[in-house]
Coordinates of C-alpha atoms in Angstrom, one line a residue:
M1 CA 16.0 41.8 -3.3
M2 CA 16.8 38.2 -3.6
K3 CA 16.7 36.8 -6.4
W4 CA 14.6 33.2 -7.7
V5 CA 16.6 31.3 -10.7
L6 CA 15.7 28.1 -13.0
V7 CA 18.9 25.9 -13.1
F8 CA 19.6 23.5 -15.5
L9 CA 21.7 20.4 -14.2
Y10 CA 22.8 18.0 -16.6
I11 CA 24.5 14.8 -15.2
P12 CA 26.0 12.3 -17.6
R13 CA 24.3 9.6 -18.7
R14 CA 24.4 9.0 -22.2
P15 CA 21.9 11.1 -22.6
A16 CA 20.3 12.7 -19.4
S17 CA 19.2 16.5 -18.4
M18 CA 16.8 17.7 -15.6
L19 CA 15.2 20.9 -14.7
V20 CA 15.4 22.0 -11.0
V21 CA 13.6 25.2 -8.9
T22 CA 15.5 25.7 -6.4
G23 CA 16.3 28.9 -4.2
A24 CA 18.3 31.8 -3.5
A25 CA 21.2 32.8 -5.9
S26 CA 23.8 32.9 -3.4
N27 CA 23.0 29.7 -2.5
L28 CA 24.4 28.6 -5.9
Q29 CA 28.2 29.1 -4.8
R30 CA 28.3 26.9 -1.6
S31 CA 31.5 25.0 -1.6
I32 CA 29.9 21.2 -1.0
H33 CA 32.3 18.3 -0.5
A34 CA 32.2 14.8 -1.4
A35 CA 33.0 11.7 -2.5
N36 CA 31.7 12.0 -6.0
P37 CA 29.6 14.1 -8.3
L38 CA 26.7 12.4 -7.7
S39 CA 27.5 13.0 -4.0
R40 CA 28.2 16.6 -4.8
L41 CA 25.0 17.1 -7.0
V42 CA 22.8 15.3 -4.5
L43 CA 24.1 17.1 -1.7
H44 CA 23.6 20.4 -3.6
F45 CA 19.9 19.6 -4.5
L46 CA 19.5 18.8 -0.4
N47 CA 21.0 21.7 0.7
L48 CA 19.3 24.1 -1.5
Q49 CA 16.0 22.4 -0.9
E50 CA 16.1 22.7 2.8
E51 CA 17.8 26.2 3.2
S52 CA 15.8 28.1 1.2
A53 CA 12.5 25.5 2.6
A54 CA 10.4 28.9 4.1
T55 CA 11.8 31.0 1.1
T56 CA 10.0 28.7 -1.4
Y57 CA 7.1 28.8 0.7
T58 CA 6.4 32.6 0.6
L59 CA 7.2 32.7 -3.3
K60 CA 4.5 30.1 -3.9
E61 CA 1.7 31.5 -2.0
S62 CA 2.5 34.8 -4.3
L63 CA 2.5 32.6 -7.4
P64 CA -0.6 31.5 -9.3
K65 CA -1.2 27.9 -8.3
I66 CA 0.0 26.6 -12.2
M67 CA 3.9 27.8 -10.4
G68 CA 3.1 25.8 -7.5
F69 CA 2.5 22.4 -9.4
A70 CA 5.4 23.2 -11.6
A71 CA 7.5 23.4 -8.6
E72 CA 6.1 20.9 -7.0
I73 CA 6.5 18.6 -10.2
F74 CA 10.2 19.4 -10.8
S75 CA 11.0 18.5 -7.1
S76 CA 9.4 15.3 -7.1
V77 CA 11.1 14.7 -10.5
V78 CA 14.7 15.2 -9.5
V79 CA 14.2 13.5 -6.4
A80 CA 12.9 10.4 -8.0
E81 CA 15.9 10.6 -10.4
L82 CA 18.1 11.1 -7.7
V83 CA 17.0 8.3 -5.8
N84 CA 17.6 6.1 -9.2
R85 CA 21.0 7.9 -9.5
C86 CA 22.3 6.6 -6.0
M87 CA 21.1 3.2 -6.2
S88 CA 22.8 2.9 -8.8
F89 CA 25.7 4.0 -7.7
L90 CA 25.3 2.2 -4.3
F91 CA 24.8 -1.4 -6.4
A92 CA 28.4 -0.7 -8.1
K93 CA 30.2 0.1 -5.1
C94 CA 29.0 -3.3 -3.4
E95 CA 30.0 -4.9 -6.5
N96 CA 33.6 -3.7 -6.8
K97 CA 34.0 -4.2 -2.7
Q98 CA 34.8 -0.6 -2.6
A99 CA 35.2 1.3 1.4
T100 CA 32.9 0.7 3.7
A101 CA 33.2 4.5 4.4
T102 CA 32.0 5.4 1.1
V103 CA 29.1 3.1 1.1
Q104 CA 28.1 4.5 4.1
E105 CA 28.3 8.2 2.8
D106 CA 26.1 7.0 -0.1
L107 CA 23.8 5.6 2.3
Q108 CA 23.1 8.7 4.6
L109 CA 23.0 10.8 0.9
L110 CA 20.0 7.9 -0.2
R111 CA 18.4 8.6 3.3
R112 CA 18.1 12.3 3.0
L113 CA 16.7 11.6 -0.7
L114 CA 14.4 9.3 0.8
M115 CA 13.0 11.6 3.8
R116 CA 12.9 14.9 1.2
G117 CA 10.6 12.6 -1.2
D118 CA 8.6 11.4 2.0
T119 CA 7.9 15.5 2.7
I120 CA 6.6 16.3 -1.2
V121 CA 4.5 13.4 -1.6
E122 CA 2.9 13.7 2.6
E123 CA 2.2 17.7 1.4
A124 CA 0.9 16.6 -2.2
E125 CA -1.5 14.0 -0.5
R126 CA -2.6 16.7 2.6
R127 CA -3.6 19.4 -0.9
H128 CA -5.5 16.3 -2.4
V129 CA -3.4 17.0 -5.6
A130 CA -5.8 16.4 -8.3
N131 CA -3.7 17.8 -11.5
R132 CA -3.1 14.5 -13.6
D133 CA 0.6 15.6 -14.5
M134 CA 1.4 15.8 -10.9
L135 CA -0.3 12.7 -10.0
R136 CA 2.0 10.6 -12.4
Q137 CA 5.2 12.2 -11.4
L138 CA 4.4 11.8 -7.4
S139 CA 3.4 8.1 -8.4
A140 CA 7.1 7.9 -9.6
L141 CA 8.4 9.9 -6.9
R142 CA 6.5 6.9 -4.9
D143 CA 7.9 4.2 -6.8
A144 CA 11.7 5.6 -6.3
A145 CA 11.2 5.8 -2.7
Y146 CA 10.1 2.0 -2.3
R147 CA 13.0 1.2 -4.2
G148 CA 14.9 3.3 -2.8
Y149 CA 14.1 1.8 1.1
Y150 CA 14.4 -1.6 -0.2
V151 CA 18.0 -0.7 -1.4
L152 CA 19.1 1.1 1.7
D153 CA 18.0 -2.1 4.0
T154 CA 19.3 -4.3 1.7
V155 CA 22.7 -3.1 1.5
R156 CA 22.3 -2.3 5.3
C157 CA 21.9 -6.1 5.6
R158 CA 24.8 -7.1 3.3
A159 CA 27.1 -5.5 5.8
L160 CA 25.8 -6.9 9.1
P161 CA 28.7 -8.9 10.2
R162 CA 27.7 -12.4 10.4
G163 CA 25.3 -13.4 13.5
G164 CA 26.3 -10.2 14.7
G165 CA 23.7 -7.2 15.2
G166 CA 26.2 -4.9 13.7
G167 CA 25.9 -1.3 14.5
G168 CA 22.7 1.3 14.1
S169 CA 23.0 4.2 11.9
H170 CA 22.3 7.5 13.9
S171 CA 18.4 9.4 13.7
N172 CA 17.8 13.0 14.5
E173 CA 14.6 14.5 15.6
E174 CA 13.3 15.2 11.8
E175 CA 13.8 11.7 10.9
E176 CA 11.8 10.4 14.0
E177 CA 9.0 13.1 13.4
V178 CA 9.2 11.6 9.5
N179 CA 8.9 7.9 11.1
R180 CA 5.9 9.4 13.5
R181 CA 4.4 10.9 10.6
R182 CA 4.8 8.0 7.7
A183 CA 3.0 5.1 10.7
F184 CA 0.0 7.5 10.8
A185 CA -0.3 8.1 7.6
L186 CA -0.5 4.3 6.9
S187 CA -3.6 3.7 9.5
R188 CA -5.6 6.0 7.8
C189 CA -5.8 5.5 4.0
M190 CA -4.8 2.0 1.6
F191 CA -1.6 1.6 0.9
G192 CA 0.2 1.2 -2.9
R193 CA -3.9 1.7 -4.7
N194 CA -3.1 5.5 -5.2
M195 CA -3.7 5.5 -8.6
E196 CA -6.3 2.7 -8.9
R197 CA -8.1 4.7 -6.9
E198 CA -7.7 7.9 -8.9
R199 CA -8.8 6.0 -12.1
I200 CA -11.8 4.8 -10.5
V201 CA -12.9 8.7 -9.6
E202 CA -12.4 9.5 -13.0
F203 CA -14.0 6.4 -14.2
L204 CA -17.4 7.7 -11.8
L205 CA -16.9 11.9 -12.5
Q206 CA -17.6 11.3 -16.2
T207 CA -20.8 12.4 -17.2
E208 CA -21.4 11.4 -21.0
P209 CA -22.5 7.6 -20.9
P210 CA -20.2 5.4 -22.7
P211 CA -21.0 4.4 -26.3
G212 CA -24.2 1.4 -26.6
A213 CA -24.4 1.8 -22.9
G214 CA -27.9 3.4 -22.3
N215 CA -26.6 5.7 -19.5
L216 CA -24.9 2.8 -17.4
G217 CA -21.2 2.7 -17.6
V218 CA -19.8 -0.5 -15.6
L219 CA -16.5 -0.7 -14.6
P220 CA -15.1 -4.5 -13.9
I221 CA -12.5 -4.7 -10.8
V222 CA -11.2 -8.1 -10.7
G223 CA -8.2 -9.6 -8.5
P224 CA -7.6 -12.7 -5.7
A225 CA -9.2 -13.3 -2.4
H226 CA -8.4 -10.2 0.2
I227 CA -6.6 -8.3 -2.7
G228 CA -8.3 -5.2 -1.0
K229 CA -11.0 -4.9 -4.0
S230 CA -14.1 -4.1 -1.3
T231 CA -11.8 -1.8 0.5
L232 CA -10.7 0.1 -2.4
V233 CA -14.3 1.1 -3.6
E234 CA -15.4 1.7 -0.1
H235 CA -12.6 4.4 0.1
V236 CA -13.9 5.7 -3.6
C237 CA -17.5 5.8 -2.1
H238 CA -16.0 8.3 0.9
D239 CA -14.5 10.4 -1.9
V240 CA -16.2 14.0 -1.8
K241 CA -16.1 14.5 -5.2
V242 CA -17.6 10.8 -5.7
C243 CA -20.4 11.8 -2.6
S244 CA -21.5 15.5 -4.3
H245 CA -21.5 14.1 -7.9
F246 CA -24.3 11.1 -7.1
S247 CA -27.6 11.7 -5.5
L248 CA -27.6 7.5 -4.1
I249 CA -24.7 5.0 -3.7
M250 CA -25.7 1.5 -2.6
V251 CA -24.0 -2.0 -2.4
F252 CA -24.7 -5.3 -2.9
S253 CA -23.1 -8.2 -1.7
G254 CA -23.0 -11.6 -2.5
N255 CA -21.7 -14.6 -3.7
E256 CA -23.7 -14.6 -7.0
L257 CA -26.7 -12.9 -8.8
K258 CA -28.0 -16.4 -10.6
D259 CA -31.7 -16.4 -8.7
E260 CA -31.8 -12.3 -8.3
T261 CA -34.7 -9.9 -10.0
A262 CA -34.6 -6.5 -10.4
A263 CA -36.5 -5.8 -7.4
S264 CA -35.0 -8.6 -5.0
F265 CA -31.3 -7.0 -6.0
R266 CA -33.0 -3.4 -5.0
D267 CA -34.6 -5.1 -2.1
K268 CA -30.6 -6.0 -0.3
C269 CA -29.0 -2.8 -1.1
V270 CA -27.4 -1.8 1.5
I271 CA -27.2 2.6 1.0
K272 CA -23.9 3.7 1.9
H273 CA -25.0 7.5 0.9
Q274 CA -28.0 9.5 -0.2
N275 CA -27.3 13.4 -1.0
D276 CA -30.7 15.4 -1.8
Q277 CA -28.9 18.3 -2.7
A278 CA -26.8 16.4 -5.7
S279 CA -28.3 17.3 -9.1
K280 CA -29.3 14.8 -11.9
G281 CA -30.0 11.9 -10.0
R282 CA -27.1 10.2 -10.8
V283 CA -26.8 6.5 -9.3
L284 CA -23.8 4.6 -8.0
I285 CA -24.2 1.0 -7.6
V286 CA -21.5 -1.5 -6.4
V287 CA -22.0 -5.0 -6.7
E288 CA -19.5 -7.1 -4.4
L289 CA -19.6 -10.8 -5.8
L290 CA -17.2 -13.7 -5.2
E291 CA -17.6 -15.5 -8.3
D292 CA -19.0 -15.2 -11.9
V293 CA -22.2 -13.6 -13.0
D294 CA -24.6 -15.9 -14.2
E295 CA -25.7 -14.5 -18.0
E296 CA -29.3 -13.9 -18.0
A297 CA -29.3 -12.4 -14.4
W298 CA -27.0 -9.9 -15.7
K299 CA -29.3 -9.4 -18.7
R300 CA -32.0 -8.6 -16.5
L301 CA -30.3 -6.6 -13.7
Y302 CA -28.6 -4.0 -16.7
S303 CA -32.0 -3.7 -18.3
S304 CA -33.8 -3.1 -15.3
E305 CA -30.7 -0.3 -14.7
R306 CA -29.6 1.4 -18.0
S307 CA -32.5 3.6 -17.7
M308 CA -31.1 5.6 -14.9
S309 CA -30.3 9.1 -15.5
Q310 CA -27.7 9.9 -17.4
G311 CA -23.9 10.1 -15.6
S312 CA -25.1 7.1 -13.2
K313 CA -22.4 4.4 -12.9
M314 CA -22.0 0.6 -11.4
I315 CA -19.0 -0.8 -10.2
I316 CA -18.7 -5.0 -10.5
T317 CA -15.8 -6.5 -8.2
S318 CA -15.0 -10.2 -8.2
R319 CA -12.1 -13.0 -7.7
S320 CA -13.5 -14.4 -11.0
D321 CA -12.2 -13.0 -14.5
K322 CA -15.2 -13.6 -16.3
I323 CA -17.2 -10.5 -15.0
V324 CA -14.5 -8.5 -17.4
R325 CA -17.2 -9.2 -20.1
F326 CA -19.8 -7.3 -18.5
G327 CA -17.9 -4.1 -18.7
T328 CA -18.6 -0.7 -20.4
T329 CA -15.1 0.4 -19.7
Q330 CA -11.8 -1.8 -19.9
A331 CA -11.5 -3.3 -16.6
L332 CA -9.8 -2.9 -13.5
R333 CA -7.3 -5.3 -11.8
L334 CA -5.5 -5.2 -8.9
K335 CA -2.5 -7.3 -8.3
C336 CA -0.2 -8.1 -5.3
L337 CA 2.4 -5.1 -4.8
P338 CA 5.9 -5.4 -6.0
I339 CA 8.6 -6.5 -3.2
E340 CA 9.7 -3.0 -2.8
A341 CA 6.6 -1.1 -2.0
Y342 CA 5.2 -4.2 0.3
W343 CA 9.0 -3.8 1.9
Y344 CA 7.6 0.0 2.3
L345 CA 4.6 -1.5 3.8
F346 CA 5.7 -4.1 6.1
R347 CA 8.2 -2.6 7.6
T348 CA 6.4 0.5 8.2
A349 CA 3.9 -1.4 10.0
A350 CA 6.2 -3.2 11.8
F351 CA 8.6 -0.9 13.3
G352 CA 5.7 2.3 13.6
S353 CA 7.7 5.2 14.8
D354 CA 10.4 3.7 15.4
D355 CA 13.7 4.2 13.5
P356 CA 14.5 1.1 11.1
G357 CA 18.3 2.5 10.9
Q358 CA 19.0 1.9 15.0
H359 CA 18.1 -2.1 14.5
P360 CA 19.8 -3.2 11.6
K361 CA 19.7 -7.1 12.9
M362 CA 15.8 -6.9 13.2
V363 CA 15.6 -5.3 9.5
S364 CA 17.7 -8.1 8.3
L365 CA 15.1 -10.2 9.5
A366 CA 12.1 -8.5 8.7
L367 CA 13.3 -8.7 5.2
E368 CA 13.8 -11.9 4.8
M369 CA 9.9 -12.4 6.4
A370 CA 8.6 -9.7 4.2
I371 CA 10.3 -11.7 0.9
L372 CA 9.0 -14.8 2.5
M373 CA 4.9 -13.7 2.5
Q374 CA 4.9 -13.0 -1.4
G375 CA 3.1 -9.4 -1.0
S376 CA -0.4 -10.8 1.4
F377 CA -1.6 -8.1 2.6
M378 CA -3.2 -9.8 5.4
F379 CA 0.4 -11.6 6.1
A380 CA 1.9 -7.8 6.6
Y381 CA -0.4 -6.1 9.2
M382 CA -0.4 -9.6 11.1
G383 CA 3.1 -10.4 11.0
A384 CA 3.8 -6.7 11.5
A385 CA 1.5 -6.9 14.5
L386 CA 3.3 -9.8 16.1
L387 CA 6.6 -8.0 15.5
N388 CA 5.5 -4.8 17.4
T389 CA 4.3 -6.8 20.6
N390 CA 7.5 -8.6 20.7
F391 CA 9.9 -6.1 20.0
N392 CA 13.4 -7.2 20.7
T393 CA 15.3 -9.3 18.2
Q394 CA 14.8 -12.8 19.7
S395 CA 11.5 -12.8 19.4
W396 CA 12.1 -11.6 15.5
S397 CA 14.4 -14.4 15.1
R398 CA 12.0 -17.0 17.0
I399 CA 8.7 -15.6 14.6
L400 CA 10.9 -16.4 11.3
T401 CA 11.6 -19.5 11.8
R402 CA 8.0 -20.3 12.6
V403 CA 7.2 -18.2 9.4
R404 CA 9.3 -20.6 7.5
Q405 CA 8.3 -23.5 9.0
Y406 CA 4.4 -22.7 8.2
F407 CA 5.0 -22.0 4.7
Q408 CA 7.4 -25.4 4.0
K409 CA 4.7 -27.3 6.3
N410 CA 1.8 -26.3 4.1
A411 CA 3.6 -26.5 0.9
S412 CA 4.2 -29.8 1.8
L413 CA 0.4 -30.7 2.3
I414 CA -1.1 -28.8 -0.4
G415 CA 2.3 -28.3 -2.9
E416 CA 1.7 -25.0 -3.8
Y417 CA 2.1 -21.2 -1.7
P418 CA -0.1 -21.5 1.3
D419 CA -1.4 -18.1 1.8
D420 CA -4.4 -16.0 2.1
I421 CA -5.0 -15.3 -1.5
K422 CA -4.9 -18.5 -3.8
V423 CA -5.5 -21.6 -1.3
K424 CA -8.9 -22.9 -1.5
D425 CA -11.0 -25.4 0.4
Y426 CA -7.5 -26.6 2.1
P427 CA -6.8 -25.6 6.1
R428 CA -3.6 -24.2 6.7
Y429 CA -1.7 -25.6 9.3
T430 CA -0.6 -23.2 12.2
W431 CA 1.0 -22.5 15.7
N432 CA 2.1 -21.1 18.8
V433 CA 4.7 -18.7 17.5
I434 CA 6.4 -17.5 20.3
K435 CA 6.9 -20.8 22.4
E436 CA 9.9 -23.0 22.1
K437 CA 8.0 -26.0 21.4
P438 CA 4.4 -25.1 20.3
D439 CA 2.1 -28.4 21.5
K440 CA -0.8 -27.8 19.3
Y441 CA -2.3 -26.8 15.7
F442 CA -4.2 -24.1 15.1
M443 CA -6.2 -25.1 11.7
L444 CA -7.6 -22.4 9.9
H445 CA -10.2 -22.5 7.1
D446 CA -12.5 -20.2 5.1
I447 CA -11.8 -16.2 5.9
Y448 CA -14.7 -14.3 5.2
Q449 CA -15.6 -10.7 6.1
R450 CA -18.0 -8.7 8.1
D451 CA -18.5 -5.2 8.7
S452 CA -16.5 -3.1 11.8
G453 CA -20.7 -2.7 13.8
Q454 CA -20.9 -6.1 13.5
E455 CA -20.1 -8.7 16.5
V456 CA -16.9 -10.3 16.2
P457 CA -15.7 -13.9 18.5
D458 CA -13.5 -12.8 21.7
I459 CA -10.8 -15.1 20.5
S460 CA -8.7 -13.8 18.1
F461 CA -5.9 -15.4 16.0
L462 CA -3.1 -13.0 17.3
D463 CA -3.9 -14.2 20.6
L464 CA -3.6 -17.9 19.6
Q465 CA -0.2 -17.3 17.9
A466 CA 1.1 -15.4 20.9
G467 CA -0.1 -17.9 23.7
R468 CA -2.5 -15.0 25.1
A469 CA -5.5 -17.0 24.3
Q470 CA -5.1 -21.1 24.8
P471 CA -8.7 -22.6 24.5
P472 CA -8.7 -26.6 24.9
P473 CA -8.7 -28.3 21.9
G474 CA -12.0 -28.0 19.3
K475 CA -13.8 -26.6 16.7
Y476 CA -14.1 -22.5 17.3
E477 CA -15.0 -19.2 15.5
I478 CA -12.3 -16.5 15.8
L479 CA -11.6 -13.2 14.5
F480 CA -8.7 -14.0 12.0
M481 CA -7.9 -10.3 11.1
R482 CA -9.4 -6.5 12.0
S483 CA -7.9 -4.2 9.0
P484 CA -6.5 -1.2 10.4
I485 CA -7.3 1.4 8.0
P486 CA -11.2 2.6 6.7
P487 CA -13.6 0.5 6.4
Y488 CA -11.8 -1.5 9.2
F489 CA -13.3 -4.7 8.1
N490 CA -13.4 -7.8 10.4
Y491 CA -11.7 -11.2 8.9
I492 CA -13.5 -14.3 10.8
C493 CA -12.1 -17.8 10.1
A494 CA -13.1 -21.3 11.0
C495 CA -10.7 -22.4 13.3
E496 CA -10.0 -26.2 14.9
I497 CA -7.3 -26.3 17.0
R498 CA -5.4 -30.2 17.8
D499 CA -2.9 -31.4 19.8
M500 CA 0.3 -31.9 17.7

């Protein structure tokens, strides 16, 4: 009969200890040769994980769910910790200019760890894990994975010969499959907002009203334009638990609430979900505003709605920080992703199912582009779409040059970073990114949002940039971007085309 053991692994780090749930006891005697103690530990963990995978699955099926949770939590903790240790070793070796061969060995170890982390996260998301401790550990694992991929690609780029393409790493079928699954998952969900999503769901499912709030709890969500406030709320509203909890979900969208009465407010709401089977008659109202809320209008609205059934909720989103004062709970503030997470998003969107390790020069170009974009979701998807449809080093190099020129020109004109988030009342100068010598400016003005079912212009910004559309000079309404994730919002932009 196969024995299972609980192994304590200690790694010298003044102090550091870990708990690992491993496979068959006989595997513990396996001889592993590596360049340093950390490498031996990493290989030990990976081999045990891979070789006992089938047995682990059988064991988990026969144990209570809590043990399954424990095993996954410990596994995610170990992978996150080992990824962090590998990154520290790699940077130390690079700074000390140690042999390239040992650095490459460590890169391969880090690569295998990151693939293992992807598998753990993917499995947890497939199961719709709701355990709070597990979610925290998965969040830590995601963060470690984002840092890991950033370090992996940064070190690879540093190792490139000056002006040369360098040799790509070997890709196997397992890694290609991981890349395909990762690209597919990215197209189905909102990236980088897992903890924010869980916090909103937790707020909505609370049945006890907050002190002094009547029966209506209010959660403010603030953040700059196009940071993903509406998309995040839309994803939450489609959550199975949320839909079954509320009898009615309705959404109001507008610039402000200044002249609204309770009756006109209700008339302008769009019903997103209706569940006659839900008990208690709870209602969720989502208020999406561009700016601040007039104090008197808010008092009228809130006093009319606070008598709703116990457990009813309101979410109010805006670019203005002033709406925070209306909350009955702490406001949720959405910010740009850190560069490590942003790079993970951009590399996945740009390379798709292709292995970035086989295109080191293109990785170097894409990484520099991601740093220039400073966390803009729109630039990430737009830039990745351009790269994906022009998948060669020469085109990517030219696109990067155009991106640099875009930021330099617009920053000189408006005196600040010219992204889709911060600039207001200033047109942005853009041009064809594929032509060797562009001859027209595309002047971009305000960007606004339309639902996926609404009509959109025939001319897209991507077609203008790639030269597939060449309308004469004039003023146009163009499709700036179509969101690749549900609810597939379309972003429309006023554009003026001028000769250079």
